[in-house]
Every structure is written in structure tokens, then in C-alpha cells.
Amino acid sequence: MVKLGLYIKADLENITDLKPVEEFEWSFKIECTSCHEKDPSWISFNPHESYDMNSSRGSANLVMRCKFCKRDGSAQFEPSFKLQSYNIEDTGKFKQIAQFDCRGLELVDFQPRESWVAKGAESNSVFEDIDLTEGEWVEYDEKTSEPVGISNIEVQFKKEK
């Protein structure tokens, strides 16, 4: 069992409290910890759906079999870790936003995609349906008459205790 923290870093302009929507589908690249092959597809799962594990009791948010060595793997949102938002004070720094309990697989890349929400840093205007598929997002905050944006998104994973 490996606990992996998902960290993001981004440049936020006049926007704060960036987080995925409640029904967000988290998309990852996955590597088998047995044969170390990376699945070429983006694999998506969310914290609201749970599946029975094939070879043991229990369930996980993602249950899959490696296409190469046929070993089972699973990933579960760590229930003791509350999902975090990324704030304007975090700009340019990596911050952990989620944690996963992984067995037989490792998460090696994350694609933010859609739908995220955020607030104007000064106005508290709510911005919904933010699509980060292209790696950036730009809008205009009418309350402050200033542009708002998200750019230079980077991700990394760290093994947690």
C-alpha cells in the first residue's frame, strides 16, 4: 500500500479558492507497480463511486487489471484527507490537494480537465465550469473590472506517510 499525495502548482491571477466541482472525474496516467508498464490511456475515477476488488475483500474508487502482467490494482481517495483548494497565496508553490491509497498501481500523471470552480480574489465573484484541459483559463471579473486567470499548471506526486 502506498499513500500518494497529489500536488499542484499554478499561477493564479486575481482568483482564489480553486477546486474541482463535487462530481469531478479525476483523470490519471497509471503505472503498474509489478511490471512498471504505464497504461497509455487516461484513467478516470471519482470519490463517489466504489467498486468491489477482484482478489480481496473490500472496495475502492478504482479497480483495474494491468493490461500487461494481468495483476490487480486499486486506488482509493484517502478518507482521512479532506480535499484542499488552491489559493492565491499558494501561487507558484506546490500544494497538496488530494491523497490516494494505491495498491498494485501508482498514479504518475494528472490532467485537470473540467469542471473546476474558483472565486475572485477581491470580489468573491464565483466562477464555475472552469475548463483546465488546455492548461490555462482566462476570464473577466466584472465586479472588479480586472482579468482573472489560471496558467502554468504543474502536477507532482509524493509518497505520504
PDB file of C-alpha atoms in Angstrom:
ATOM      1  CA  MET A   1       0.000   0.000   0.000  1.00  0.00           C
ATOM      2  CA  VAL A   2       1.306   3.406  -0.983  1.00  0.00           C
ATOM      3  CA  LYS A   3      -0.250   6.698   0.005  1.00  0.00           C
ATOM      4  CA  LEU A   4       0.293   9.239  -2.759  1.00  0.00           C
ATOM      5  CA  GLY A   5      -0.292  12.948  -2.385  1.00  0.00           C
ATOM      6  CA  LEU A   6      -1.340  14.891  -5.481  1.00  0.00           C
ATOM      7  CA  TYR A   7       0.288  18.324  -5.542  1.00  0.00           C
ATOM      8  CA  ILE A   8      -0.472  21.103  -7.989  1.00  0.00           C
ATOM      9  CA  LYS A   9       1.280  24.370  -8.722  1.00  0.00           C
ATOM     10  CA  ALA A  10      -0.245  27.165 -10.791  1.00  0.00           C
ATOM     11  CA  ASP A  11      -0.141  30.886 -11.356  1.00  0.00           C
ATOM     12  CA  LEU A  12      -3.430  32.452 -10.240  1.00  0.00           C
ATOM     13  CA  GLU A  13      -4.324  35.969 -11.347  1.00  0.00           C
ATOM     14  CA  ASN A  14      -6.970  37.746  -9.232  1.00  0.00           C
ATOM     15  CA  ILE A  15      -8.604  34.411  -8.401  1.00  0.00           C
ATOM     16  CA  THR A  16      -8.553  32.108  -5.366  1.00  0.00           C
ATOM     17  CA  ASP A  17     -10.164  29.014  -3.834  1.00  0.00           C
ATOM     18  CA  LEU A  18      -9.633  26.874  -6.961  1.00  0.00           C
ATOM     19  CA  LYS A  19     -11.041  23.374  -6.536  1.00  0.00           C
ATOM     20  CA  PRO A  20     -12.769  20.705  -8.583  1.00  0.00           C
ATOM     21  CA  VAL A  21     -16.557  20.511  -8.533  1.00  0.00           C
ATOM     22  CA  GLU A  22     -18.197  17.899  -6.290  1.00  0.00           C
ATOM     23  CA  GLU A  23     -18.826  15.420  -9.147  1.00  0.00           C
ATOM     24  CA  PHE A  24     -15.344  15.893 -10.690  1.00  0.00           C
ATOM     25  CA  GLU A  25     -13.857  12.969 -12.644  1.00  0.00           C
ATOM     26  CA  TRP A  26     -10.157  12.803 -11.728  1.00  0.00           C
ATOM     27  CA  SER A  27      -8.034  11.701 -14.744  1.00  0.00           C
ATOM     28  CA  PHE A  28      -4.686   9.974 -14.256  1.00  0.00           C
ATOM     29  CA  LYS A  29      -1.944   8.083 -16.046  1.00  0.00           C
ATOM     30  CA  ILE A  30      -1.281   4.839 -14.187  1.00  0.00           C
ATOM     31  CA  GLU A  31       1.804   2.656 -13.796  1.00  0.00           C
ATOM     32  CA  CYS A  32       1.678  -0.966 -12.633  1.00  0.00           C
ATOM     33  CA  THR A  33       3.940  -1.483  -9.598  1.00  0.00           C
ATOM     34  CA  SER A  34       4.614  -5.105 -10.647  1.00  0.00           C
ATOM     35  CA  CYS A  35       5.780  -4.800 -14.258  1.00  0.00           C
ATOM     36  CA  HIS A  36       6.258  -0.970 -14.287  1.00  0.00           C
ATOM     37  CA  GLU A  37       4.352  -0.562 -17.550  1.00  0.00           C
ATOM     38  CA  LYS A  38       2.415   2.669 -17.971  1.00  0.00           C
ATOM     39  CA  ASP A  39      -1.109   2.467 -19.316  1.00  0.00           C
ATOM     40  CA  PRO A  40      -1.255   4.794 -22.369  1.00  0.00           C
ATOM     41  CA  SER A  41      -4.859   5.807 -21.608  1.00  0.00           C
ATOM     42  CA  TRP A  42      -6.119   8.440 -19.203  1.00  0.00           C
ATOM     43  CA  ILE A  43      -7.989   6.580 -16.442  1.00  0.00           C
ATOM     44  CA  SER A  44     -10.769   8.494 -14.652  1.00  0.00           C
ATOM     45  CA  PHE A  45     -12.435   7.899 -11.302  1.00  0.00           C
ATOM     46  CA  ASN A  46     -14.120   9.884  -8.543  1.00  0.00           C
ATOM     47  CA  PRO A  47     -14.572   9.649  -4.760  1.00  0.00           C
ATOM     48  CA  HIS A  48     -18.318   8.960  -5.004  1.00  0.00           C
ATOM     49  CA  GLU A  49     -18.202   5.614  -6.824  1.00  0.00           C
ATOM     50  CA  SER A  50     -16.832   2.450  -5.279  1.00  0.00           C
ATOM     51  CA  TYR A  51     -16.199  -0.987  -6.809  1.00  0.00           C
ATOM     52  CA  ASP A  52     -15.559  -4.400  -5.283  1.00  0.00           C
ATOM     53  CA  MET A  53     -11.965  -5.573  -5.532  1.00  0.00           C
ATOM     54  CA  ASN A  54     -11.409  -8.709  -7.615  1.00  0.00           C
ATOM     55  CA  SER A  55      -8.894 -10.581  -5.479  1.00  0.00           C
ATOM     56  CA  SER A  56      -9.761  -9.474  -1.952  1.00  0.00           C
ATOM     57  CA  ARG A  57     -12.475  -8.169   0.274  1.00  0.00           C
ATOM     58  CA  GLY A  58     -13.218  -4.523   0.240  1.00  0.00           C
ATOM     59  CA  SER A  59     -13.804  -1.873  -2.362  1.00  0.00           C
ATOM     60  CA  ALA A  60     -12.004   1.052  -3.969  1.00  0.00           C
ATOM     61  CA  ASN A  61     -12.780   4.029  -6.193  1.00  0.00           C
ATOM     62  CA  LEU A  62     -10.698   2.469  -8.988  1.00  0.00           C
ATOM     63  CA  VAL A  63     -10.243  -1.266  -9.521  1.00  0.00           C
ATOM     64  CA  MET A  64      -8.373  -2.425 -12.614  1.00  0.00           C
ATOM     65  CA  ARG A  65      -6.183  -5.178 -14.019  1.00  0.00           C
ATOM     66  CA  CYS A  66      -2.851  -4.389 -15.678  1.00  0.00           C
ATOM     67  CA  LYS A  67      -3.085  -4.948 -19.447  1.00  0.00           C
ATOM     68  CA  PHE A  68       0.492  -6.243 -19.498  1.00  0.00           C
ATOM     69  CA  CYS A  69       1.011  -8.547 -16.469  1.00  0.00           C
ATOM     70  CA  LYS A  70      -2.674  -9.065 -15.517  1.00  0.00           C
ATOM     71  CA  ARG A  71      -2.128  -8.127 -11.855  1.00  0.00           C
ATOM     72  CA  ASP A  72      -4.912  -6.349  -9.996  1.00  0.00           C
ATOM     73  CA  GLY A  73      -4.517  -2.796  -8.770  1.00  0.00           C
ATOM     74  CA  SER A  74      -6.698  -0.317  -6.945  1.00  0.00           C
ATOM     75  CA  ALA A  75      -6.790   3.323  -5.884  1.00  0.00           C
ATOM     76  CA  GLN A  76      -8.942   4.931  -3.241  1.00  0.00           C
ATOM     77  CA  PHE A  77      -9.328   8.552  -2.199  1.00  0.00           C
ATOM     78  CA  GLU A  78      -7.805   8.631   1.290  1.00  0.00           C
ATOM     79  CA  PRO A  79     -10.838   9.128   3.576  1.00  0.00           C
ATOM     80  CA  SER A  80      -8.798  10.860   6.294  1.00  0.00           C
ATOM     81  CA  PHE A  81      -7.600  13.583   3.880  1.00  0.00           C
ATOM     82  CA  LYS A  82     -10.032  16.411   3.093  1.00  0.00           C
ATOM     83  CA  LEU A  83      -9.705  17.678  -0.484  1.00  0.00           C
ATOM     84  CA  GLN A  84      -7.964  21.056  -0.485  1.00  0.00           C
ATOM     85  CA  SER A  85      -8.451  24.146  -2.622  1.00  0.00           C
ATOM     86  CA  TYR A  86      -5.590  26.040  -4.254  1.00  0.00           C
ATOM     87  CA  ASN A  87      -5.481  29.699  -3.173  1.00  0.00           C
ATOM     88  CA  ILE A  88      -3.868  32.863  -4.464  1.00  0.00           C
ATOM     89  CA  GLU A  89      -1.365  32.684  -1.574  1.00  0.00           C
ATOM     90  CA  ASP A  90      -0.220  29.311  -2.980  1.00  0.00           C
ATOM     91  CA  THR A  91       0.617  30.768  -6.412  1.00  0.00           C
ATOM     92  CA  GLY A  92       3.890  29.386  -7.739  1.00  0.00           C
ATOM     93  CA  LYS A  93       4.185  26.769  -4.969  1.00  0.00           C
ATOM     94  CA  PHE A  94       3.232  23.109  -4.914  1.00  0.00           C
ATOM     95  CA  LYS A  95       0.302  22.371  -2.611  1.00  0.00           C
ATOM     96  CA  GLN A  96      -1.281  19.020  -1.829  1.00  0.00           C
ATOM     97  CA  ILE A  97      -4.918  18.944  -2.936  1.00  0.00           C
ATOM     98  CA  ALA A  98      -5.720  15.214  -2.635  1.00  0.00           C
ATOM     99  CA  GLN A  99      -4.368  11.940  -1.271  1.00  0.00           C
ATOM    100  CA  PHE A 100      -4.799   8.394  -2.549  1.00  0.00           C
ATOM    101  CA  ASP A 101      -4.279   4.910  -1.141  1.00  0.00           C
ATOM    102  CA  CYS A 102      -2.800   2.888  -4.033  1.00  0.00           C
ATOM    103  CA  ARG A 103      -2.289  -0.883  -4.178  1.00  0.00           C
ATOM    104  CA  GLY A 104      -0.631  -2.561  -7.147  1.00  0.00           C
ATOM    105  CA  LEU A 105      -0.555   0.662  -9.144  1.00  0.00           C
ATOM    106  CA  GLU A 106       0.853   4.147  -8.929  1.00  0.00           C
ATOM    107  CA  LEU A 107      -0.595   7.416 -10.188  1.00  0.00           C
ATOM    108  CA  VAL A 108       2.089   9.070 -12.347  1.00  0.00           C
ATOM    109  CA  ASP A 109       0.332  11.994 -14.067  1.00  0.00           C
ATOM    110  CA  PHE A 110      -2.815  14.065 -13.545  1.00  0.00           C
ATOM    111  CA  GLN A 111      -4.815  16.036 -16.094  1.00  0.00           C
ATOM    112  CA  PRO A 112      -7.002  18.753 -14.507  1.00  0.00           C
ATOM    113  CA  ARG A 113      -9.573  18.880 -17.359  1.00  0.00           C
ATOM    114  CA  GLU A 114     -13.020  20.266 -16.440  1.00  0.00           C
ATOM    115  CA  SER A 115     -15.012  21.334 -14.218  1.00  0.00           C
ATOM    116  CA  TRP A 116     -13.389  23.490 -11.551  1.00  0.00           C
ATOM    117  CA  VAL A 117     -14.742  26.394  -9.506  1.00  0.00           C
ATOM    118  CA  ALA A 118     -12.992  29.434  -8.040  1.00  0.00           C
ATOM    119  CA  LYS A 119     -13.698  32.875  -6.580  1.00  0.00           C
ATOM    120  CA  GLY A 120     -12.471  36.332  -7.472  1.00  0.00           C
ATOM    121  CA  ALA A 121      -9.666  37.201  -5.028  1.00  0.00           C
ATOM    122  CA  GLU A 122     -11.075  40.675  -4.311  1.00  0.00           C
ATOM    123  CA  SER A 123     -14.721  40.394  -5.346  1.00  0.00           C
ATOM    124  CA  ASN A 124     -15.642  36.855  -4.250  1.00  0.00           C
ATOM    125  CA  SER A 125     -17.368  36.502  -7.652  1.00  0.00           C
ATOM    126  CA  VAL A 126     -17.953  32.801  -8.274  1.00  0.00           C
ATOM    127  CA  PHE A 127     -16.527  31.329 -11.472  1.00  0.00           C
ATOM    128  CA  GLU A 128     -17.979  27.937 -12.384  1.00  0.00           C
ATOM    129  CA  ASP A 129     -17.303  25.413 -15.128  1.00  0.00           C
ATOM    130  CA  ILE A 130     -13.626  26.321 -15.361  1.00  0.00           C
ATOM    131  CA  ASP A 131     -12.057  24.097 -18.023  1.00  0.00           C
ATOM    132  CA  LEU A 132      -8.337  23.468 -17.474  1.00  0.00           C
ATOM    133  CA  THR A 133      -7.972  20.961 -20.331  1.00  0.00           C
ATOM    134  CA  GLU A 134      -5.750  23.374 -22.258  1.00  0.00           C
ATOM    135  CA  GLY A 135      -3.616  24.066 -19.174  1.00  0.00           C
ATOM    136  CA  GLU A 136      -4.887  27.610 -18.702  1.00  0.00           C
ATOM    137  CA  TRP A 137      -8.080  29.608 -18.289  1.00  0.00           C
ATOM    138  CA  VAL A 138      -8.824  33.321 -18.665  1.00  0.00           C
ATOM    139  CA  GLU A 139     -11.972  35.288 -17.819  1.00  0.00           C
ATOM    140  CA  TYR A 140     -13.026  38.785 -16.754  1.00  0.00           C
ATOM    141  CA  ASP A 141     -14.283  39.750 -13.280  1.00  0.00           C
ATOM    142  CA  GLU A 142     -16.956  42.379 -13.895  1.00  0.00           C
ATOM    143  CA  LYS A 143     -17.179  43.392 -10.222  1.00  0.00           C
ATOM    144  CA  THR A 144     -13.517  44.483 -10.124  1.00  0.00           C
ATOM    145  CA  SER A 145     -13.093  45.204 -13.854  1.00  0.00           C
ATOM    146  CA  GLU A 146      -9.971  43.036 -13.896  1.00  0.00           C
ATOM    147  CA  PRO A 147      -8.906  39.932 -15.780  1.00  0.00           C
ATOM    148  CA  VAL A 148      -8.749  36.650 -13.873  1.00  0.00           C
ATOM    149  CA  GLY A 149      -6.812  33.608 -14.921  1.00  0.00           C
ATOM    150  CA  ILE A 150      -5.061  30.351 -14.207  1.00  0.00           C
ATOM    151  CA  SER A 151      -1.863  29.355 -16.012  1.00  0.00           C
ATOM    152  CA  ASN A 152       1.371  27.358 -15.778  1.00  0.00           C
ATOM    153  CA  ILE A 153      -0.270  24.355 -14.112  1.00  0.00           C
ATOM    154  CA  GLU A 154       2.139  21.667 -12.948  1.00  0.00           C
ATOM    155  CA  VAL A 155       1.489  18.452 -11.032  1.00  0.00           C
ATOM    156  CA  GLN A 156       3.572  16.103  -8.966  1.00  0.00           C
ATOM    157  CA  PHE A 157       3.030  13.124  -6.709  1.00  0.00           C
ATOM    158  CA  LYS A 158       4.746  12.491  -3.375  1.00  0.00           C
ATOM    159  CA  LYS A 159       4.680   9.407  -1.202  1.00  0.00           C
ATOM    160  CA  GLU A 160       2.992  10.292   2.075  1.00  0.00           C
ATOM    161  CA  LYS A 161       3.229   8.696   5.499  1.00  0.00           C
TER     162      LYS A 161
END
